[in-house]
Amino acid sequence: MSDSENPLALADFSQRHAEAVAEDQFRMRWSPRSMSGQALTMEQLQTLCEAGRWAPSCFNSQPWRFIYALPGTPQWQPMFDLLMDVNQLWAAKAGALVALVARTHFEANDAPAATHSFDAGAAWMSMALQAQSMGLAAHAMWGFHHDQAAQALNLGEHFATQAMIAFGHRAAADELPEPLREREMPSPRKPLEQLMFAGTHP
Ligand SMILES: Cc1cc2nc3c(=O)[nH]c(=O)nc-3n(C[C@H](O)[C@H](O)[C@H](O)COP(=O)(O)O)c2cc1C
C-alpha cells in the first residue's frame, strides 16, 4: 500500500523511508501537536489505558499508573499547570492529559525496581499505537514540572513521574502557533546501519 492510500498517513511522510519490512504502524506513528480541543470520552481513555495495561514488565510488576484529566473537569487545570510553557502552547487543545507514573520499588518487597522506567516506556508505546489505531494523536512530554507533580498528583513514596501524555483529536497544522507549524510532520530516523551491530558496539 502506498502512503497516499494508507489511512494512517494523514501527514507528509516524505522523511520516513522504510529500510526493511515491518508493520506500517511503527513507521506511521508520530507525535502530532495540533489537536482540536474536543475531550476524549471515558471509553476512549479506558481503551488507551487498557492497551498500556497489557505491556510487559519485569516480574510482571506492572509499575505504571495512569493519572488522567479531561478538559472541563476539575482535574484539568492542576494537571495542565504542571506543563512547561512551551508545551502549554499546544497541549491546551488536548482531549486528555495522562501523567504516566511508575512505582520505583517492587510492591512485593520494596526493593528498588531498576526497570520501572523501561517498563513504563513499554506501556507508553502500547498507548501510542492504540491511539493511532483509533485515529487519535498521542504526544509524550518530559517538559513539565516534575518537582511539583508529586504534590499535585498526590504521589506517595516510591512513585516517580515518567512522562505526561497529551491525547487528542487531530487538527490541521495551521491551527498551531507559528513556531510549531513547520515542525508538524513525521520526523526521520537514523539509518539501521548506525543502530545495528553484530556482537559488540563499534
Ligand atoms: C519521553 C518523551 C518525552 C518527550 N517530551 C516532549 C516534550 O516535552 N515536548 C514536546 O513537544 N515533545 C516531546 N516529546 C516528543 C518527541 O520530541 C518526539 O517523540 C520525537 O521528536 C520523535 O518524533 P515522533 O514521535 O513524531 O516520531 C517527547 C517524547 C518522548 C518519548
Tab-separated table of C-alpha atoms and ligand atoms in Angstrom:
chain	number	residue	atom	x	y	z
A	1	MET	CA	0.000	0.000	0.000
A	2	SER	CA	1.435	3.424	-0.880
A	3	ASP	CA	1.429	6.124	1.815
A	4	SER	CA	-1.160	8.162	-0.089
A	5	GLU	CA	-3.599	5.214	0.105
A	6	ASN	CA	-2.862	4.431	3.754
A	7	PRO	CA	-5.467	5.723	6.229
A	8	LEU	CA	-2.702	6.182	8.837
A	9	ALA	CA	-0.867	8.598	6.580
A	10	LEU	CA	-2.578	11.879	7.455
A	11	ALA	CA	0.668	13.763	7.135
A	12	ASP	CA	3.715	14.191	4.924
A	13	PHE	CA	5.781	11.045	5.438
A	14	SER	CA	8.430	12.036	2.916
A	15	GLN	CA	11.153	11.963	5.596
A	16	ARG	CA	10.335	8.406	6.619
A	17	HIS	CA	11.738	5.679	4.434
A	18	ALA	CA	11.461	2.009	5.337
A	19	GLU	CA	14.765	0.118	5.220
A	20	ALA	CA	13.282	-3.306	5.931
A	21	VAL	CA	9.843	-4.858	6.143
A	22	ALA	CA	7.981	-4.050	9.383
A	23	GLU	CA	4.348	-3.312	10.204
A	24	ASP	CA	3.314	0.111	8.870
A	25	GLN	CA	2.027	1.117	12.305
A	26	PHE	CA	5.592	1.695	13.542
A	27	ARG	CA	6.778	3.973	10.756
A	28	MET	CA	3.407	5.728	10.653
A	29	ARG	CA	3.298	6.561	14.357
A	30	TRP	CA	4.345	10.094	15.093
A	31	SER	CA	3.608	12.788	17.649
A	32	PRO	CA	1.269	15.469	16.323
A	33	ARG	CA	0.808	18.634	18.376
A	34	SER	CA	-2.217	20.064	16.589
A	35	MET	CA	-5.356	18.902	18.371
A	36	SER	CA	-8.962	20.146	18.237
A	37	GLY	CA	-9.740	20.621	21.935
A	38	GLN	CA	-12.545	18.041	21.843
A	39	ALA	CA	-12.453	15.964	25.015
A	40	LEU	CA	-11.949	12.231	24.743
A	41	THR	CA	-14.729	10.070	26.115
A	42	MET	CA	-14.100	7.956	29.195
A	43	GLU	CA	-14.465	4.922	26.959
A	44	GLN	CA	-11.647	6.141	24.707
A	45	LEU	CA	-9.472	6.879	27.711
A	46	GLN	CA	-10.121	3.440	29.166
A	47	THR	CA	-9.223	1.859	25.840
A	48	LEU	CA	-5.880	3.700	25.831
A	49	CYS	CA	-5.108	2.635	29.405
A	50	GLU	CA	-6.241	-0.897	28.625
A	51	ALA	CA	-3.609	-1.022	25.880
A	52	GLY	CA	-0.987	0.232	28.327
A	53	ARG	CA	-2.039	-2.295	30.961
A	54	TRP	CA	-1.010	-5.235	28.772
A	55	ALA	CA	2.591	-4.113	28.421
A	56	PRO	CA	5.307	-6.489	29.625
A	57	SER	CA	7.234	-5.651	32.789
A	58	CYS	CA	9.974	-7.113	34.953
A	59	PHE	CA	8.455	-9.885	37.146
A	60	ASN	CA	5.081	-8.699	35.793
A	61	SER	CA	5.313	-5.935	38.379
A	62	GLN	CA	3.205	-3.534	36.262
A	63	PRO	CA	4.750	-0.387	37.741
A	64	TRP	CA	2.755	2.031	35.544
A	65	ARG	CA	-0.065	4.200	36.810
A	66	PHE	CA	-2.209	6.413	34.575
A	67	ILE	CA	-3.368	9.626	36.253
A	68	TYR	CA	-5.691	11.445	33.909
A	69	ALA	CA	-7.522	14.703	33.407
A	70	LEU	CA	-10.192	15.528	30.837
A	71	PRO	CA	-10.779	19.113	29.686
A	72	GLY	CA	-13.653	20.783	31.508
A	73	THR	CA	-13.224	18.689	34.652
A	74	PRO	CA	-11.799	19.891	37.991
A	75	GLN	CA	-8.671	17.765	37.407
A	76	TRP	CA	-7.708	19.509	34.168
A	77	GLN	CA	-6.270	22.820	35.358
A	78	PRO	CA	-3.964	21.440	38.069
A	79	MET	CA	-2.516	18.901	35.635
A	80	PHE	CA	-2.277	21.417	32.787
A	81	ASP	CA	-0.489	23.878	35.094
A	82	LEU	CA	2.313	21.338	35.541
A	83	LEU	CA	3.262	21.626	31.865
A	84	MET	CA	6.113	23.862	30.825
A	85	ASP	CA	5.086	26.940	28.836
A	86	VAL	CA	6.362	25.535	25.554
A	87	ASN	CA	4.063	22.529	25.944
A	88	GLN	CA	1.120	24.565	27.241
A	89	LEU	CA	1.208	26.405	23.901
A	90	TRP	CA	-0.210	23.391	22.092
A	91	ALA	CA	-1.389	20.930	24.767
A	92	ALA	CA	-4.193	23.342	25.729
A	93	LYS	CA	-6.139	21.691	22.895
A	94	ALA	CA	-5.515	18.124	24.030
A	95	GLY	CA	-8.531	15.918	24.588
A	96	ALA	CA	-6.957	14.300	27.657
A	97	LEU	CA	-3.777	14.525	29.678
A	98	VAL	CA	-2.335	11.395	31.232
A	99	ALA	CA	0.518	11.561	33.711
A	100	LEU	CA	2.415	8.309	33.364
A	101	VAL	CA	3.793	7.468	36.786
A	102	ALA	CA	5.832	4.427	37.768
A	103	ARG	CA	6.398	2.651	41.044
A	104	THR	CA	10.144	2.752	41.602
A	105	HIS	CA	10.175	-0.185	44.056
A	106	PHE	CA	8.579	-3.613	43.811
A	107	GLU	CA	5.332	-3.909	45.731
A	108	ALA	CA	6.270	-7.419	46.899
A	109	ASN	CA	9.391	-6.491	48.876
A	110	ASP	CA	10.009	-2.761	48.442
A	111	ALA	CA	13.335	-3.466	46.707
A	112	PRO	CA	14.344	-0.926	44.034
A	113	ALA	CA	12.854	-1.854	40.660
A	114	ALA	CA	15.623	-0.979	38.222
A	115	THR	CA	13.387	-1.426	35.190
A	116	HIS	CA	10.473	0.772	36.235
A	117	SER	CA	11.141	3.372	33.533
A	118	PHE	CA	11.793	0.756	30.879
A	119	ASP	CA	8.504	-0.941	31.757
A	120	ALA	CA	6.579	2.344	31.787
A	121	GLY	CA	8.054	3.144	28.378
A	122	ALA	CA	6.592	-0.072	27.030
A	123	ALA	CA	3.176	0.984	28.341
A	124	TRP	CA	3.539	4.409	26.660
A	125	MET	CA	4.296	2.819	23.305
A	126	SER	CA	1.301	0.497	23.580
A	127	MET	CA	-0.898	3.502	24.330
A	128	ALA	CA	0.583	5.485	21.459
A	129	LEU	CA	-0.060	2.699	18.958
A	130	GLN	CA	-3.563	2.170	20.325
A	131	ALA	CA	-4.245	5.909	19.909
A	132	GLN	CA	-3.001	5.758	16.355
A	133	SER	CA	-5.300	2.851	15.546
A	134	MET	CA	-8.193	4.978	16.842
A	135	GLY	CA	-7.174	7.919	14.652
A	136	LEU	CA	-6.132	9.911	17.721
A	137	ALA	CA	-2.928	11.852	18.347
A	138	ALA	CA	-0.632	10.836	21.198
A	139	HIS	CA	2.267	13.061	22.233
A	140	ALA	CA	4.549	12.326	25.195
A	141	MET	CA	6.147	15.176	27.145
A	142	TRP	CA	9.074	15.295	29.507
A	143	GLY	CA	8.617	19.059	29.690
A	144	PHE	CA	6.633	19.530	32.857
A	145	HIS	CA	7.448	20.456	36.427
A	146	HIS	CA	8.335	17.060	37.885
A	147	ASP	CA	9.249	18.686	41.198
A	148	GLN	CA	5.684	19.972	41.613
A	149	ALA	CA	3.995	16.875	40.220
A	150	ALA	CA	4.432	14.677	43.279
A	151	GLN	CA	2.282	17.022	45.324
A	152	ALA	CA	-0.184	17.978	42.580
A	153	LEU	CA	-0.806	14.336	41.657
A	154	ASN	CA	-0.703	13.103	45.247
A	155	LEU	CA	2.095	10.619	44.540
A	156	GLY	CA	3.132	8.713	47.573
A	157	GLU	CA	6.520	7.264	48.403
A	158	HIS	CA	8.129	5.156	45.651
A	159	PHE	CA	6.318	6.730	42.724
A	160	ALA	CA	8.122	8.759	40.062
A	161	THR	CA	6.772	10.722	37.113
A	162	GLN	CA	7.825	9.307	33.754
A	163	ALA	CA	6.031	11.495	31.217
A	164	MET	CA	2.889	13.479	30.614
A	165	ILE	CA	0.941	12.323	27.566
A	166	ALA	CA	-1.402	14.517	25.540
A	167	PHE	CA	-4.031	12.556	23.629
A	168	GLY	CA	-6.455	14.248	21.299
A	169	HIS	CA	-8.421	14.530	18.117
A	170	ARG	CA	-6.227	15.692	15.251
A	171	ALA	CA	-6.461	19.216	13.839
A	172	ALA	CA	-4.780	20.963	10.908
A	173	ALA	CA	-1.161	22.068	11.298
A	174	ASP	CA	-2.017	25.699	10.536
A	175	GLU	CA	-4.013	25.890	13.772
A	176	LEU	CA	-0.747	25.732	15.704
A	177	PRO	CA	1.144	28.848	16.757
A	178	GLU	CA	3.816	29.840	14.198
A	179	PRO	CA	6.984	28.309	15.647
A	180	LEU	CA	5.354	24.866	15.879
A	181	ARG	CA	3.637	24.797	12.492
A	182	GLU	CA	6.618	23.865	10.374
A	183	ARG	CA	7.634	21.075	12.790
A	184	GLU	CA	4.219	19.415	12.485
A	185	MET	CA	5.330	16.418	10.453
A	186	PRO	CA	6.774	12.948	10.969
A	187	SER	CA	10.499	13.153	11.646
A	188	PRO	CA	13.266	10.994	10.135
A	189	ARG	CA	15.310	8.336	11.916
A	190	LYS	CA	18.949	7.291	11.935
A	191	PRO	CA	19.738	4.586	9.384
A	192	LEU	CA	19.749	0.987	10.605
A	193	GLU	CA	23.483	0.740	9.863
A	194	GLN	CA	24.124	3.233	12.684
A	195	LEU	CA	21.996	1.241	15.113
A	196	MET	CA	22.554	-2.467	14.436
A	197	PHE	CA	25.803	-4.243	15.306
A	198	ALA	CA	26.836	-7.868	15.360
A	199	GLY	CA	28.142	-8.890	18.761
A	200	THR	CA	29.803	-5.734	20.051
A	201	HIS	CA	29.352	-1.999	19.797
A	202	PRO	CA	31.865	-0.475	17.369
B	1	LIG	C1	9.779	10.616	26.849
B	1	LIG	C2	9.471	11.659	25.819
B	1	LIG	C3	9.435	12.996	26.180
B	1	LIG	C4	9.093	13.984	25.254
B	1	LIG	N1	8.962	15.293	25.662
B	1	LIG	C5	8.437	16.198	24.799
B	1	LIG	C6	8.101	17.498	25.259
B	1	LIG	O1	8.242	17.864	26.428
B	1	LIG	N2	7.573	18.360	24.357
B	1	LIG	C7	7.351	18.012	23.040
B	1	LIG	O2	6.843	18.843	22.289
B	1	LIG	N3	7.654	16.773	22.589
B	1	LIG	C8	8.184	15.861	23.433
B	1	LIG	N4	8.439	14.574	23.002
B	1	LIG	C9	8.192	14.197	21.597
B	1	LIG	C10	9.498	13.891	20.874
B	1	LIG	O3	10.155	15.090	20.548
B	1	LIG	C11	9.185	13.048	19.634
B	1	LIG	O4	8.662	11.806	20.035
B	1	LIG	C12	10.437	12.816	18.787
B	1	LIG	O5	10.875	14.022	18.212
B	1	LIG	C13	10.180	11.805	17.674
B	1	LIG	O6	9.101	12.233	16.908
B	1	LIG	P1	7.822	11.326	16.659
B	1	LIG	O7	7.252	10.932	17.990
B	1	LIG	O8	6.883	12.226	15.891
B	1	LIG	O9	8.253	10.136	15.883
B	1	LIG	C14	8.812	13.600	23.910
B	1	LIG	C15	8.847	12.239	23.555
B	1	LIG	C16	9.168	11.274	24.492
B	1	LIG	C17	9.139	9.822	24.071
